[in-house]
mmCIF file of C-alpha atoms in Angstrom:
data_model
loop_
_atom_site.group_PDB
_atom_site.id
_atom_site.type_symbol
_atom_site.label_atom_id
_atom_site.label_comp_id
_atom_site.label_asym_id
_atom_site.label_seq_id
_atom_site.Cartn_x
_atom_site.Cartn_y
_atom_site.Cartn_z
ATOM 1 C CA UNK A 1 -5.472 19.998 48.100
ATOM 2 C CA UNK A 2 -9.228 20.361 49.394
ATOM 3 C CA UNK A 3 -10.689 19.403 45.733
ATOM 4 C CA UNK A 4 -8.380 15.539 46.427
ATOM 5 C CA UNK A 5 -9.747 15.142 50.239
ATOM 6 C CA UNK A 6 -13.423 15.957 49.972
ATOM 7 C CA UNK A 7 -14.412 12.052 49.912
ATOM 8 C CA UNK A 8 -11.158 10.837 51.610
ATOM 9 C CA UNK A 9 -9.351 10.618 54.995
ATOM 10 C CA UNK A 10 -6.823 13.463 55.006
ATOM 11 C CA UNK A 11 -3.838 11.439 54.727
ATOM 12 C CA UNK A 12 -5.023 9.276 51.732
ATOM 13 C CA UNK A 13 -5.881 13.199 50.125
ATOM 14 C CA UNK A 14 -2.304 13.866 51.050
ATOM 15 C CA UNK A 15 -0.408 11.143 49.685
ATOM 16 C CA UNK A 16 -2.756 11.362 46.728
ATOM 17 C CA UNK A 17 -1.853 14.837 45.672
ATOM 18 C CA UNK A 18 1.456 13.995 46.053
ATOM 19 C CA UNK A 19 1.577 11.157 44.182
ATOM 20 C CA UNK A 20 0.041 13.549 41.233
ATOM 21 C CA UNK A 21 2.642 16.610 41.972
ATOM 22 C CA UNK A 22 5.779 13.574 41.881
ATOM 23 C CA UNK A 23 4.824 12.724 38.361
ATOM 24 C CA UNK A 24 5.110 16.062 36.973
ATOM 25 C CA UNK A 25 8.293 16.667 38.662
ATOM 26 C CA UNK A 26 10.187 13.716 38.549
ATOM 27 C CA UNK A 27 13.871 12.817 39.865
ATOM 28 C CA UNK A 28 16.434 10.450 38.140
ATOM 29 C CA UNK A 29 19.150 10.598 40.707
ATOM 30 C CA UNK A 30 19.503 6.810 40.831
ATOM 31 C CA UNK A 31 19.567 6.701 36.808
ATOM 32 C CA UNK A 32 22.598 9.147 37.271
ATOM 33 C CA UNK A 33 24.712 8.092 39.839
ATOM 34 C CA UNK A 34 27.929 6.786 38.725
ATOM 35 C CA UNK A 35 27.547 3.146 39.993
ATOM 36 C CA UNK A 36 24.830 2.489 37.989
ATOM 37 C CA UNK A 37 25.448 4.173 34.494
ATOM 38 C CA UNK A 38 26.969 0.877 33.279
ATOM 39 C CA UNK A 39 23.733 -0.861 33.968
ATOM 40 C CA UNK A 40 21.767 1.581 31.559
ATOM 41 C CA UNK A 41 21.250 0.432 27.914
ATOM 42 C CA UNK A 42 21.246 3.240 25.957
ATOM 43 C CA UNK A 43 19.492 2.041 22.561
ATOM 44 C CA UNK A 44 21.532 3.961 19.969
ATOM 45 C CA UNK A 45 23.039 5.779 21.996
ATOM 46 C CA UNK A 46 20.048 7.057 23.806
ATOM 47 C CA UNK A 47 19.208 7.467 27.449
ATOM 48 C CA UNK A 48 15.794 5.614 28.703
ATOM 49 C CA UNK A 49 15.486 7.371 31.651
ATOM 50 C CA UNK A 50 14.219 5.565 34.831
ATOM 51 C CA UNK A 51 12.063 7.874 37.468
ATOM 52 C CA UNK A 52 13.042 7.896 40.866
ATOM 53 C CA UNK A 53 9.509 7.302 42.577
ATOM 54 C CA UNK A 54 8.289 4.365 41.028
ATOM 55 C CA UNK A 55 11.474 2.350 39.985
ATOM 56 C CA UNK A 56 11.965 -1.255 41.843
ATOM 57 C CA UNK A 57 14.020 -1.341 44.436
ATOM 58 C CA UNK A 58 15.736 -4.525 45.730
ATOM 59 C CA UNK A 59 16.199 -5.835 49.029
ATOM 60 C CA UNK A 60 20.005 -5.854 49.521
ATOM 61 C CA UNK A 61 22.538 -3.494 47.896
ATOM 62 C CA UNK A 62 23.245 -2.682 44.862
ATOM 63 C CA UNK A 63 19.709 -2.161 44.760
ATOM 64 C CA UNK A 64 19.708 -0.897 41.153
ATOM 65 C CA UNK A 65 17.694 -2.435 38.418
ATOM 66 C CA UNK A 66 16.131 -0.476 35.154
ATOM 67 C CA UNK A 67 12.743 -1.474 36.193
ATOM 68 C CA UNK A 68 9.611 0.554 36.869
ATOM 69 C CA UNK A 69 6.325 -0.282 38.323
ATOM 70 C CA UNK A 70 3.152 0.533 36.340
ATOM 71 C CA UNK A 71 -0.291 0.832 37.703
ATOM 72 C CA UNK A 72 -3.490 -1.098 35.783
ATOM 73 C CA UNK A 73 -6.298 -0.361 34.600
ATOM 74 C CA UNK A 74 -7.743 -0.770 38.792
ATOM 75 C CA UNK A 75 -4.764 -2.375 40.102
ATOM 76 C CA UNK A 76 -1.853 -0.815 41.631
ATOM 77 C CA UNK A 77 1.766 -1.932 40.779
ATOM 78 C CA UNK A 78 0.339 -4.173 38.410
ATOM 79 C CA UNK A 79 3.036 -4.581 36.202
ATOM 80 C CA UNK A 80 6.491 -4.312 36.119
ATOM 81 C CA UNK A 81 8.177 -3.034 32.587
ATOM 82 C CA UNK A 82 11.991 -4.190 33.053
ATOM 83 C CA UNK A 83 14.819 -3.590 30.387
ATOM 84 C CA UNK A 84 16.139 -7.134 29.485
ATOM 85 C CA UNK A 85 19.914 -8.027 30.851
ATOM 86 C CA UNK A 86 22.187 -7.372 29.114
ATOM 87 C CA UNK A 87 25.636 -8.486 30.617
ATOM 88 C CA UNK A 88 26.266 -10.733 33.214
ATOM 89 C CA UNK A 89 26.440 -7.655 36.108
ATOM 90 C CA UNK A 90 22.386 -7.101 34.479
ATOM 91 C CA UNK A 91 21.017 -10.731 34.635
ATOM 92 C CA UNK A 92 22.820 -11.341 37.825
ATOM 93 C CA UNK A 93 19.872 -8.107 39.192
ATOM 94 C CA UNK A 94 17.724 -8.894 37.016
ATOM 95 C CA UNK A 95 17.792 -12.781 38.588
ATOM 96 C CA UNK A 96 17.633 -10.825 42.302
ATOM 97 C CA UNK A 97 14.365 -8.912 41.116
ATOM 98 C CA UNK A 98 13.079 -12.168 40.105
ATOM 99 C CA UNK A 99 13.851 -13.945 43.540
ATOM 100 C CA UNK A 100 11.950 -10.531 45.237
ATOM 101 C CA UNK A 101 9.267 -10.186 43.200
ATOM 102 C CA UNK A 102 8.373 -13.738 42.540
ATOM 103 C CA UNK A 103 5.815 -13.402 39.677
ATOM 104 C CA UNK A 104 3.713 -15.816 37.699
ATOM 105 C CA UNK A 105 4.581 -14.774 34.452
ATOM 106 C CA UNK A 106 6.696 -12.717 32.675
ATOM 107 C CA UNK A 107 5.956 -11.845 29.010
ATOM 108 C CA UNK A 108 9.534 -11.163 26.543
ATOM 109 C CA UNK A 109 8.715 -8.781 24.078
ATOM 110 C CA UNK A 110 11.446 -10.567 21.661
ATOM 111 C CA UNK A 111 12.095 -14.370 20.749
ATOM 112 C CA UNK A 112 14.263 -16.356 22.404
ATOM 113 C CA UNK A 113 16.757 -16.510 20.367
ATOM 114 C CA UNK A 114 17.050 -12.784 19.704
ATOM 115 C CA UNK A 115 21.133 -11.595 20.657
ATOM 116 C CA UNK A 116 19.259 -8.766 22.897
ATOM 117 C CA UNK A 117 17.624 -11.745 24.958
ATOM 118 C CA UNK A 118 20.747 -13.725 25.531
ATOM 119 C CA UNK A 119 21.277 -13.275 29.089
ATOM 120 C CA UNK A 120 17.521 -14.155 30.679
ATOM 121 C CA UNK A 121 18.057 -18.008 30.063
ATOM 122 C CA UNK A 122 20.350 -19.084 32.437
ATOM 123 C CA UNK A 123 22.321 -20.919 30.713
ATOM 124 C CA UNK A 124 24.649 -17.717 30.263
ATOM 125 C CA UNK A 125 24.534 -17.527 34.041
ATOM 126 C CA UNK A 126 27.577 -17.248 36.202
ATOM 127 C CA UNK A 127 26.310 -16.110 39.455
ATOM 128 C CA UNK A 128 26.394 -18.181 42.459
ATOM 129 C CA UNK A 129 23.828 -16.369 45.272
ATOM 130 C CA UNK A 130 20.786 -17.837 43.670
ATOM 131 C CA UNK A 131 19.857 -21.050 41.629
ATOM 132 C CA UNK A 132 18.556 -20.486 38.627
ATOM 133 C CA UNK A 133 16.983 -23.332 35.971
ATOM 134 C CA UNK A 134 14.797 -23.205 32.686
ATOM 135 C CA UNK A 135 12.879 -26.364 31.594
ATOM 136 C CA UNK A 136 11.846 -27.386 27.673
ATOM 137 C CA UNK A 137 9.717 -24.816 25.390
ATOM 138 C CA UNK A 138 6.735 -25.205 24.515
ATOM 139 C CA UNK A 139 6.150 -23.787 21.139
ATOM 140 C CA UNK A 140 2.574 -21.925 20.054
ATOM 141 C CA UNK A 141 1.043 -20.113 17.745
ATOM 142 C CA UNK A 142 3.630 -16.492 17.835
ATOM 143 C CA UNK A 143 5.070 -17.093 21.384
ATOM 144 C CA UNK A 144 7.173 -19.892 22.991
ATOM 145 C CA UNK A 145 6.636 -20.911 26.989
ATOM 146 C CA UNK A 146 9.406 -21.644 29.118
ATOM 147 C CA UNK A 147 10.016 -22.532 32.568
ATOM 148 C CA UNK A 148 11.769 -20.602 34.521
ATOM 149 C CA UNK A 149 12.642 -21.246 38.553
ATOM 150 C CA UNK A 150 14.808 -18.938 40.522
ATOM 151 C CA UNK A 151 15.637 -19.866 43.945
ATOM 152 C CA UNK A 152 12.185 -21.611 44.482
ATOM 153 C CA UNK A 153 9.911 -19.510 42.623
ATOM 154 C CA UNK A 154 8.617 -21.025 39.672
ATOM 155 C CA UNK A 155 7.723 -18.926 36.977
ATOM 156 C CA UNK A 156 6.845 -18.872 33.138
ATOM 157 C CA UNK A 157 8.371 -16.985 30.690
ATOM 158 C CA UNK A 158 6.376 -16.180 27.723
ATOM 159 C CA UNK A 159 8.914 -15.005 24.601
ATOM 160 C CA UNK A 160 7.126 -13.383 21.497
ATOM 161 C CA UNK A 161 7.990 -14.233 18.026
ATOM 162 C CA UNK A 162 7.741 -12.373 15.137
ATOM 163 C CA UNK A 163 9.670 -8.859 15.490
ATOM 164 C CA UNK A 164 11.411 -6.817 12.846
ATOM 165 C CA UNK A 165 11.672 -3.756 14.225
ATOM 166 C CA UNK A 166 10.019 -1.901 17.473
ATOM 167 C CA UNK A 167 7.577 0.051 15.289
ATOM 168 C CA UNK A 168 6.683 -3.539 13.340
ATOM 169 C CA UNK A 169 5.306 -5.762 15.721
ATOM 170 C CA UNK A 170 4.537 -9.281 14.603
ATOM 171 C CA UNK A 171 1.296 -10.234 12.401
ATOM 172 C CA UNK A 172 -1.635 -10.850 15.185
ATOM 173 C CA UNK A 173 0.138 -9.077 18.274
ATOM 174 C CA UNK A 174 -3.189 -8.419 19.470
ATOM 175 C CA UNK A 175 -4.100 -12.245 19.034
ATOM 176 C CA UNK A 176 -1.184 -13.338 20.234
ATOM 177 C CA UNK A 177 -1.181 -10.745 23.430
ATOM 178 C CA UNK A 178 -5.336 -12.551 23.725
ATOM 179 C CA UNK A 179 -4.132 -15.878 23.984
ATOM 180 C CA UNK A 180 -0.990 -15.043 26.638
ATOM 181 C CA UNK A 181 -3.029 -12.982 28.705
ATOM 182 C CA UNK A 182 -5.502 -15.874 29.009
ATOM 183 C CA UNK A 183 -2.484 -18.437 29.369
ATOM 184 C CA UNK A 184 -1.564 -15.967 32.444
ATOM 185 C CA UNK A 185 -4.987 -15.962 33.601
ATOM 186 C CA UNK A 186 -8.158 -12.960 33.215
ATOM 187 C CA UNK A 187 -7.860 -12.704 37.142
ATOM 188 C CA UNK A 188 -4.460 -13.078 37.972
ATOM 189 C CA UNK A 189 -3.309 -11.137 41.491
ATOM 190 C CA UNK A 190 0.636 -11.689 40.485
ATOM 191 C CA UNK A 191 2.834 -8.917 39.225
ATOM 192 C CA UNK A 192 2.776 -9.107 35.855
ATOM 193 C CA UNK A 193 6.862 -8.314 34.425
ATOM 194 C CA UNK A 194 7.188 -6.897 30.815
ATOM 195 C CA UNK A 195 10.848 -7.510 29.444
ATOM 196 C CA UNK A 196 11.736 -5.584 26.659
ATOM 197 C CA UNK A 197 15.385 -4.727 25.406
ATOM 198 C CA UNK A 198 15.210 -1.362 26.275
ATOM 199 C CA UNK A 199 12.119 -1.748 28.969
ATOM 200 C CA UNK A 200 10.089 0.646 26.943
ATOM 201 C CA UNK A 201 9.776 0.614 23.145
ATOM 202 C CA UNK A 202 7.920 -2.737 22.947
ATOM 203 C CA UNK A 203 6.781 -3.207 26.397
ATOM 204 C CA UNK A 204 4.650 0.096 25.959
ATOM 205 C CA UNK A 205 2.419 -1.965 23.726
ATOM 206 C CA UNK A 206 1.433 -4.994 25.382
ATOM 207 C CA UNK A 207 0.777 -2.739 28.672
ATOM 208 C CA UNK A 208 -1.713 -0.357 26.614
ATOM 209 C CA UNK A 209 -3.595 -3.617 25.336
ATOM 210 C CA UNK A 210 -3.719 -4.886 28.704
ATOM 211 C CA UNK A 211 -5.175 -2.348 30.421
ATOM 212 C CA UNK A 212 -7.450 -1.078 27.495
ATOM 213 C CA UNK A 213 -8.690 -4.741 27.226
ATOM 214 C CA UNK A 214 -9.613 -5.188 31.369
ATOM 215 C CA UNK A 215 -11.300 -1.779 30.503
ATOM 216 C CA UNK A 216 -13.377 -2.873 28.110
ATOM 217 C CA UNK A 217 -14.448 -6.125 29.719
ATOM 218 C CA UNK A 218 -15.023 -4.460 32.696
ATOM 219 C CA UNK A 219 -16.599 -0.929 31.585
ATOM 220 C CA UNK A 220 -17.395 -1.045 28.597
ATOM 221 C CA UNK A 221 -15.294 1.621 26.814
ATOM 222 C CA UNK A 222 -11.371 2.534 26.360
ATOM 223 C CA UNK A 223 -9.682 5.503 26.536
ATOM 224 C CA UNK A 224 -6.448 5.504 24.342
ATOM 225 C CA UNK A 225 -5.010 9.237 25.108
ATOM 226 C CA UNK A 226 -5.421 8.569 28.928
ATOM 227 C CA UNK A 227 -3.437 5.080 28.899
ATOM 228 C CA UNK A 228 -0.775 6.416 26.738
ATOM 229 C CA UNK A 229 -0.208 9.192 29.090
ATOM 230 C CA UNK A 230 -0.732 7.100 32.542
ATOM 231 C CA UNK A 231 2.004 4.901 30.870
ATOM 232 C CA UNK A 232 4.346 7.365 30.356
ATOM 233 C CA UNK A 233 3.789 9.044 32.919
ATOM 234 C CA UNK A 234 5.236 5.614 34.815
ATOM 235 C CA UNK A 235 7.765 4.485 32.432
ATOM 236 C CA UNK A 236 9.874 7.079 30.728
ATOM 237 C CA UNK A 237 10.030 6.680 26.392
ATOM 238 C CA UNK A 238 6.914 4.836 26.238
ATOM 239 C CA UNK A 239 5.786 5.447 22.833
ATOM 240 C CA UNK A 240 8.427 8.071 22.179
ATOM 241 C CA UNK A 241 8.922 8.716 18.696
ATOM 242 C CA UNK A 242 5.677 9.280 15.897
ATOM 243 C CA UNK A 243 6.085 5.560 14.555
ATOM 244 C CA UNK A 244 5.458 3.868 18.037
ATOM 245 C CA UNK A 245 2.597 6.289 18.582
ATOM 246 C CA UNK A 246 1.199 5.386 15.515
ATOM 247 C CA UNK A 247 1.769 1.444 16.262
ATOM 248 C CA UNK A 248 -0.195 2.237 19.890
ATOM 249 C CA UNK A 249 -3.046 3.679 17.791
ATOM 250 C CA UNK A 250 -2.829 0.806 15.077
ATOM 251 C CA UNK A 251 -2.702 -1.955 17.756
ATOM 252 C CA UNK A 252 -6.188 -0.440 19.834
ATOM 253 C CA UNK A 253 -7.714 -0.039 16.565
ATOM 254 C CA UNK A 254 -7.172 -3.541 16.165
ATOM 255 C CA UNK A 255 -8.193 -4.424 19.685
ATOM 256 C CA UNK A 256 -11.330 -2.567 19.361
ATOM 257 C CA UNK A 257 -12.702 -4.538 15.938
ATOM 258 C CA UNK A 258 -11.702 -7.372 18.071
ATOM 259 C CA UNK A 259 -14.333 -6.885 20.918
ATOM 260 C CA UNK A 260 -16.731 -5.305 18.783
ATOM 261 C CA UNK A 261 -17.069 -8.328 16.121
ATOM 262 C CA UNK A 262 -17.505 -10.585 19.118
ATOM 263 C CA UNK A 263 -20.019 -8.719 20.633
ATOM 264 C CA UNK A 264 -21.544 -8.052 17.517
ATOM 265 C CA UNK A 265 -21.579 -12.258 16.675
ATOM 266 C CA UNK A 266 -22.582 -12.904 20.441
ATOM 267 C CA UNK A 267 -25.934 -10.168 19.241
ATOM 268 C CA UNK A 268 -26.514 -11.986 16.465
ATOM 269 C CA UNK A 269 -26.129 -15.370 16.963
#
């Protein structure tokens, strides 16, 4: 504990360490109480399991939602990786976490008219506590932007086109992840919300190019094996399985050759 509180007030060393120990001993009890195991997608049968320490929390009871806070690159709680609704129990919380969090944007790892994204336009909505609307799309190049206000908080929605499978992202994802994150804004403060079906297989991605890309404009380097793990360590079955490892690797391949042709043009020209 002395090493963490060398260069920091004792209770920031305190809570830091802790915050370290929680992660490599983390609790599900929420995941597994009986109230909520209906509200758990389990992707062929699969558990995605949902730590304890980090998860979001609403306001007012039930205070479940599959949803976990992930720190940035220098920001903390930067995003939030969410498993899409999936009933009309899910979207009614996953409408509440909306009205709580309030957040700019929120980027759908799926297209719009995928059957796993059925329930986050409203106009499969049946609850009555909060208003919810969507305005027209707005179609670009591999996404579609949509309105969305709940209660009063206006938000986009920014739905990806393009998947086959969770290992097979579309052609360009790193493009097409360039030109949202721009859309959103370089220097956006707001919660950033990552909707996947499952919260993790696809969501993963777009939060490792994130953060490796704010690294690189901002140091100068990335560091692949220490974003997967900070990830995971966050969201439980983030790049799970050999193929979406491989995809991660793939996609900051990608990402590098991006920055390093246009710094190499910017040299040259």
């Amino acid at each position: 504990l002395t090493s963490r509180v060398t260069s920091k007030k004792f209770g920031e060393g305190v809570v830091a360490a802790h915050k370290e120990y929680i992660r490599e001993s983390p609790t599900f009890f929420a995941f597994f109480k009986e109230e909520n195991t209906g509200k758990n997608l389990k992707p062929k049968g699969l558990n995605v399991f949902l730590y304890d320490w980090n998860r979001v929390v609403l306001n007012e009871n039930p205070d479940y939602y599959h949803a976990s806070y992930v720190d940035g690159c220098t920001t903390p709680q930067q995003y939030i990786l969410a498993q899409a609704p999936f009933d009309g129990a899910t979207q009614t919380d996953f409408y509440r976490m909306l009205n709580q969090i309030r957040p700019d944007s929120i980027v759908i790892m799926d297209s719009q008219d995928s059957p796993d994204m059925k329930f986050v336009i409203p106009n499969k909505y049946e609850g009555q506590a909060i208003t919810v609307t969507s305005g027209e799309e707005q179609k670009c190049e591999g996404y579609v932007v949509r309105d969305l206000t709940v209660g009063k908080n206006k938000m986009k929605l920014y739905f990806i086109d393009g998947w086959n499978e969770d290992k097979d992202p579309p052609k360009d994802f790193v493009g097409v992840y360039d030109k949202i994150r721009r859309a959103i804004g370089l220097d956006s403060k707001s919660i950033l919300i990552v909707v996947c079906k499952d919260g993790c297989s696809r969501c993963g991605f777009f939060c490792l190019l994130d953060i490796e890309a704010e690294r690189f404009r901002t140091k100068g380097r990335m560091k692949f094996g220490d974003t997967v793990r900070h990830i995971r360590c966050q969201r439980s079955n983030c790049f799970d399985t050999p193929d979406l490892f491989e995809t991660a690797i793939t996609l900051i391949m990608h990402l590098a050759k991006k920055y390093y042709d246009k710094n190499d043009n910017a040299a040259t020209s």
